[in-house]
Tab-separated table of C-alpha atoms in Angstrom:
chain	number	residue	atom	x	y	z
A	19	ASN	CA	65.777	180.059	29.625
A	20	ALA	CA	63.911	178.053	32.226
A	21	GLY	CA	66.905	177.951	34.612
A	22	VAL	CA	66.783	175.031	37.053
A	23	THR	CA	63.658	172.888	36.839
A	24	GLN	CA	62.712	170.392	39.540
A	25	THR	CA	59.990	167.780	39.319
A	26	PRO	CA	57.768	166.840	41.015
A	27	LYS	CA	56.904	169.812	43.261
A	28	PHE	CA	55.214	167.606	45.855
A	29	GLN	CA	55.377	163.891	46.591
A	30	VAL	CA	54.123	161.573	49.312
A	31	LEU	CA	55.770	158.177	49.721
A	32	LYS	CA	55.391	155.238	52.036
A	33	THR	CA	58.359	153.956	54.009
A	34	GLY	CA	60.446	151.618	51.872
A	35	GLN	CA	59.341	152.981	48.517
A	36	SER	CA	61.856	154.305	46.024
A	37	MET	CA	61.666	157.350	43.844
A	38	THR	CA	63.731	159.726	41.745
A	39	LEU	CA	63.680	163.499	42.078
A	40	GLN	CA	64.411	165.110	38.763
A	41	CYS	CA	66.581	168.179	38.182
A	42	ALA	CA	67.388	169.774	34.837
A	43	GLN	CA	69.185	172.984	33.932
A	44	ASP	CA	69.428	174.683	30.552
A	45	MET	CA	72.333	177.033	31.291
A	46	ASN	CA	75.145	174.613	30.376
A	47	HIS	CA	76.425	174.750	33.960
A	48	GLU	CA	79.182	172.351	34.989
A	49	TYR	CA	78.407	172.294	38.696
A	50	MET	CA	75.186	170.840	40.062
A	51	SER	CA	74.196	169.971	43.598
A	52	TRP	CA	71.398	168.665	45.793
A	53	TYR	CA	70.439	170.058	49.193
A	54	ARG	CA	67.838	169.214	51.755
A	55	GLN	CA	66.225	171.912	53.840
A	56	ASP	CA	64.878	171.119	57.277
A	57	PRO	CA	63.482	173.579	59.853
A	58	GLY	CA	66.243	175.220	61.869
A	59	MET	CA	69.000	173.432	59.959
A	60	GLY	CA	69.418	175.508	56.838
A	61	LEU	CA	70.502	173.850	53.624
A	62	ARG	CA	72.627	170.736	53.856
A	63	LEU	CA	74.557	169.390	50.878
A	64	ILE	CA	73.646	165.825	49.886
A	65	HIS	CA	75.634	165.203	46.699
A	66	TYR	CA	77.254	167.326	44.062
A	67	SER	CA	78.746	167.011	40.590
A	68	VAL	CA	81.469	169.050	38.901
A	69	GLY	CA	80.672	167.733	35.429
A	70	ALA	CA	79.151	164.890	33.454
A	71	GLY	CA	80.299	161.544	34.813
A	72	ILE	CA	81.660	163.030	38.065
A	73	THR	CA	79.798	162.962	41.385
A	74	ASP	CA	80.812	163.199	45.021
A	75	GLN	CA	79.284	163.156	48.490
A	76	GLY	CA	78.285	166.140	50.533
A	77	GLU	CA	77.454	166.437	54.240
A	78	VAL	CA	74.465	164.065	54.351
A	79	PRO	CA	74.746	161.492	51.525
A	80	ASN	CA	73.414	158.373	53.269
A	81	GLY	CA	70.237	156.990	51.708
A	82	TYR	CA	70.650	158.915	48.461
A	83	ASN	CA	72.233	158.129	45.098
A	84	VAL	CA	73.019	160.398	42.179
A	85	SER	CA	74.343	160.139	38.652
A	86	ARG	CA	75.333	162.694	36.025
A	87	SER	CA	75.171	161.204	32.562
A	88	THR	CA	74.584	164.567	30.838
A	89	THR	CA	75.464	168.175	31.620
A	90	GLU	CA	71.772	169.082	31.869
A	91	ASP	CA	70.392	166.449	34.247
A	92	PHE	CA	71.227	165.491	37.824
A	93	PRO	CA	68.611	163.122	39.308
A	94	LEU	CA	68.512	162.235	43.000
A	95	ARG	CA	67.386	158.722	43.928
A	96	LEU	CA	65.954	157.532	47.210
A	97	LEU	CA	66.409	153.765	47.200
A	98	SER	CA	64.302	152.929	50.267
A	99	ALA	CA	62.525	155.974	51.676
A	100	ALA	CA	62.565	156.564	55.436
A	101	PRO	CA	60.543	159.085	57.511
A	102	SER	CA	63.821	160.890	58.312
A	103	GLN	CA	64.032	161.825	54.622
A	104	THR	CA	60.905	163.947	54.868
A	105	SER	CA	62.199	167.343	53.780
A	106	VAL	CA	62.256	169.966	51.046
A	107	TYR	CA	64.859	169.169	48.414
A	108	PHE	CA	66.588	171.783	46.310
A	109	CYS	CA	68.724	171.353	43.232
A	110	ALA	CA	71.210	174.049	42.253
A	111	SER	CA	73.702	174.730	39.488
A	112	SER	CA	76.554	177.138	38.845
A	113	PRO	CA	78.650	177.881	35.793
A	114	ASP	CA	81.980	176.690	37.132
A	115	ARG	CA	83.291	174.051	39.441
A	116	GLY	CA	82.918	176.112	42.572
A	117	ASN	CA	83.035	179.499	44.213
A	118	GLN	CA	80.317	180.844	41.946
A	119	PRO	CA	76.738	181.973	42.571
A	120	GLN	CA	74.339	179.050	42.517
A	121	HIS	CA	70.986	179.047	40.747
A	122	PHE	CA	68.340	177.130	42.666
A	123	GLY	CA	65.198	175.370	41.549
A	124	ASP	CA	61.952	175.899	43.450
A	125	GLY	CA	62.230	172.641	45.344
A	126	THR	CA	60.459	169.328	45.823
A	127	ARG	CA	58.490	168.888	49.038
A	128	LEU	CA	58.728	165.218	50.005
A	129	SER	CA	56.786	163.501	52.772
A	130	ILE	CA	57.541	159.937	53.853
A	131	LEU	CA	54.790	158.228	55.821
B	16	GLY	CA	84.620	170.066	58.976
B	17	GLU	CA	83.526	173.509	57.921
B	18	ASN	CA	80.798	175.093	59.993
B	19	VAL	CA	78.864	178.318	59.449
B	20	GLU	CA	76.933	179.894	62.314
B	21	GLN	CA	74.273	182.499	61.581
B	22	HIS	CA	72.582	184.945	63.962
B	23	PRO	CA	69.941	185.944	64.747
B	24	SER	CA	67.461	183.254	63.753
B	25	THR	CA	64.641	185.807	63.631
B	26	LEU	CA	64.751	189.573	63.250
B	27	SER	CA	61.917	192.091	63.259
B	28	VAL	CA	62.493	195.701	62.212
B	29	GLN	CA	60.314	198.687	61.470
B	30	GLU	CA	60.019	199.736	57.852
B	31	GLY	CA	62.812	202.160	57.039
B	32	ASP	CA	65.159	200.847	59.722
B	33	SER	CA	68.337	198.875	59.054
B	34	ALA	CA	68.808	195.121	59.490
B	35	VAL	CA	72.072	193.298	60.156
B	36	ILE	CA	72.627	189.546	59.953
B	37	LYS	CA	75.929	188.006	61.027
B	38	CYS	CA	77.706	184.787	60.093
B	39	THR	CA	80.840	183.158	61.425
B	40	TYR	CA	82.796	180.470	59.587
B	41	SER	CA	85.337	177.991	60.860
B	42	ASP	CA	87.486	177.074	57.822
B	43	SER	CA	90.209	179.659	57.265
B	44	ALA	CA	90.499	178.422	53.648
B	45	SER	CA	87.006	179.716	52.843
B	46	ASN	CA	87.222	182.446	50.238
B	47	TYR	CA	83.734	182.903	48.790
B	48	PHE	CA	80.751	184.120	50.804
B	49	PRO	CA	77.338	184.435	49.107
B	50	TRP	CA	74.071	185.593	50.643
B	51	TYR	CA	70.724	184.210	49.501
B	52	LYS	CA	67.155	185.374	49.982
B	53	GLN	CA	64.382	182.788	50.108
B	54	GLU	CA	60.744	183.715	49.731
B	55	LEU	CA	57.930	181.403	50.711
B	56	GLY	CA	57.611	178.408	48.392
B	57	LYS	CA	60.641	179.394	46.325
B	58	GLY	CA	64.266	178.395	46.068
B	59	PRO	CA	67.020	180.628	47.471
B	60	GLN	CA	68.114	183.480	45.226
B	61	LEU	CA	71.526	185.142	45.336
B	62	ILE	CA	71.365	188.766	46.467
B	63	ILE	CA	75.029	189.602	46.986
B	64	ASP	CA	78.377	187.852	47.375
B	65	ILE	CA	81.898	188.709	48.443
B	66	ARG	CA	85.297	187.140	47.913
B	67	SER	CA	88.136	187.063	50.407
B	68	ASN	CA	90.216	189.670	48.595
B	69	VAL	CA	87.550	192.312	49.291
B	70	GLY	CA	86.486	193.733	52.655
B	71	GLU	CA	83.170	195.263	51.674
B	72	LYS	CA	80.734	195.228	48.777
B	73	LYS	CA	77.599	197.277	48.256
B	74	ASP	CA	74.643	197.026	45.905
B	75	GLN	CA	72.047	199.766	46.437
B	76	ARG	CA	70.453	199.091	49.859
B	77	ILE	CA	72.398	195.885	50.465
B	78	ALA	CA	75.986	195.599	51.653
B	79	VAL	CA	78.208	192.790	52.872
B	80	THR	CA	81.321	193.131	55.022
B	81	LEU	CA	84.015	190.532	55.590
B	82	ASN	CA	86.503	190.273	58.454
B	83	LYS	CA	88.927	187.475	57.553
B	84	THR	CA	90.880	187.760	60.786
B	85	ALA	CA	87.793	187.196	62.905
B	86	LYS	CA	86.288	184.846	60.302
B	87	HIS	CA	82.944	186.550	60.160
B	88	PHE	CA	80.870	188.336	57.543
B	89	SER	CA	77.678	190.347	57.764
B	90	LEU	CA	74.737	191.384	55.620
B	91	HIS	CA	73.455	194.926	55.998
B	92	ILE	CA	70.098	196.050	54.606
B	93	THR	CA	69.300	199.740	54.869
B	94	GLU	CA	65.933	201.484	54.499
B	95	THR	CA	64.105	198.185	54.844
B	96	GLN	CA	60.851	197.672	52.968
B	97	PRO	CA	58.051	195.112	53.483
B	98	GLU	CA	59.243	193.206	50.388
B	99	ASP	CA	62.546	192.563	52.186
B	100	SER	CA	60.649	190.169	54.473
B	101	ALA	CA	62.035	186.685	53.758
B	102	VAL	CA	64.510	184.110	55.037
B	103	TYR	CA	68.165	184.991	54.442
B	104	PHE	CA	70.995	182.453	54.282
B	105	CYS	CA	74.722	182.975	54.354
B	106	ALA	CA	77.142	180.420	52.927
B	107	ALA	CA	80.867	179.806	52.643
B	108	SER	CA	83.008	177.819	50.260
B	109	SER	CA	86.659	177.446	49.385
B	110	SER	CA	88.420	176.903	46.072
B	111	GLY	CA	88.888	173.272	45.197
B	112	THR	CA	86.433	171.752	47.699
B	113	TYR	CA	83.322	172.418	45.591
B	114	LYS	CA	81.232	172.375	48.771
B	115	TYR	CA	79.047	175.219	49.964
B	116	ILE	CA	78.226	175.240	53.671
B	117	PHE	CA	75.112	177.202	54.587
B	118	GLY	CA	74.102	178.933	57.785
B	119	THR	CA	70.818	178.017	59.432
B	120	GLY	CA	68.954	181.063	58.138
B	121	THR	CA	67.455	184.299	59.493
B	122	ARG	CA	63.768	185.071	59.161
B	123	LEU	CA	63.484	188.837	58.630
B	124	LYS	CA	60.164	190.569	59.179
B	125	VAL	CA	59.783	194.186	58.144
B	126	LEU	CA	56.853	195.755	59.938
B	127	ALA	CA	54.929	198.417	58.051
């Protein structure tokens, strides 16, 4: 099993551009989530999903969209990138709807110029 | 909303000594408390977790304690080794909210 796979690993965007960060898991996990990691601020939840077709907002959802059309995939979309969205983004999954260990991908490092 | 405070932000210990990292949570409904280790360039990896019906859990050199009354939990690493050097995160969640709130992380350095 590959676990949680994130692509790309690195990306540089200009302000105003859009892009999609990809996340796929092959463990048939119901729960998937997106975090951003900034220095001194730990991991902050952006959006999460408890199953295909179900998504909800986390702590810092503004500027990001998600969808969950399949169990395996949970893409994160930046509609109009801003410098404040420069961060490292992590996708995670867990086998149940909550209160379970999460499996993390290795992250996408995103820079917005 | 739920808040998790983690201390210290950095910790240096001599190889073989013990390391303790502490976290405090605000939501009394929190009932699941995982600890993650993050190495450079990698995603966080679960090292140990504890649920609110247990006061202590141990796995070889790693242990976690939970004090529900005081709303704090701690990670204990004994006989530290250089490969324990990493950033450690605590987190808290409660049944039904599906949200994990993370602490701000502790950078542990084990000096050989």
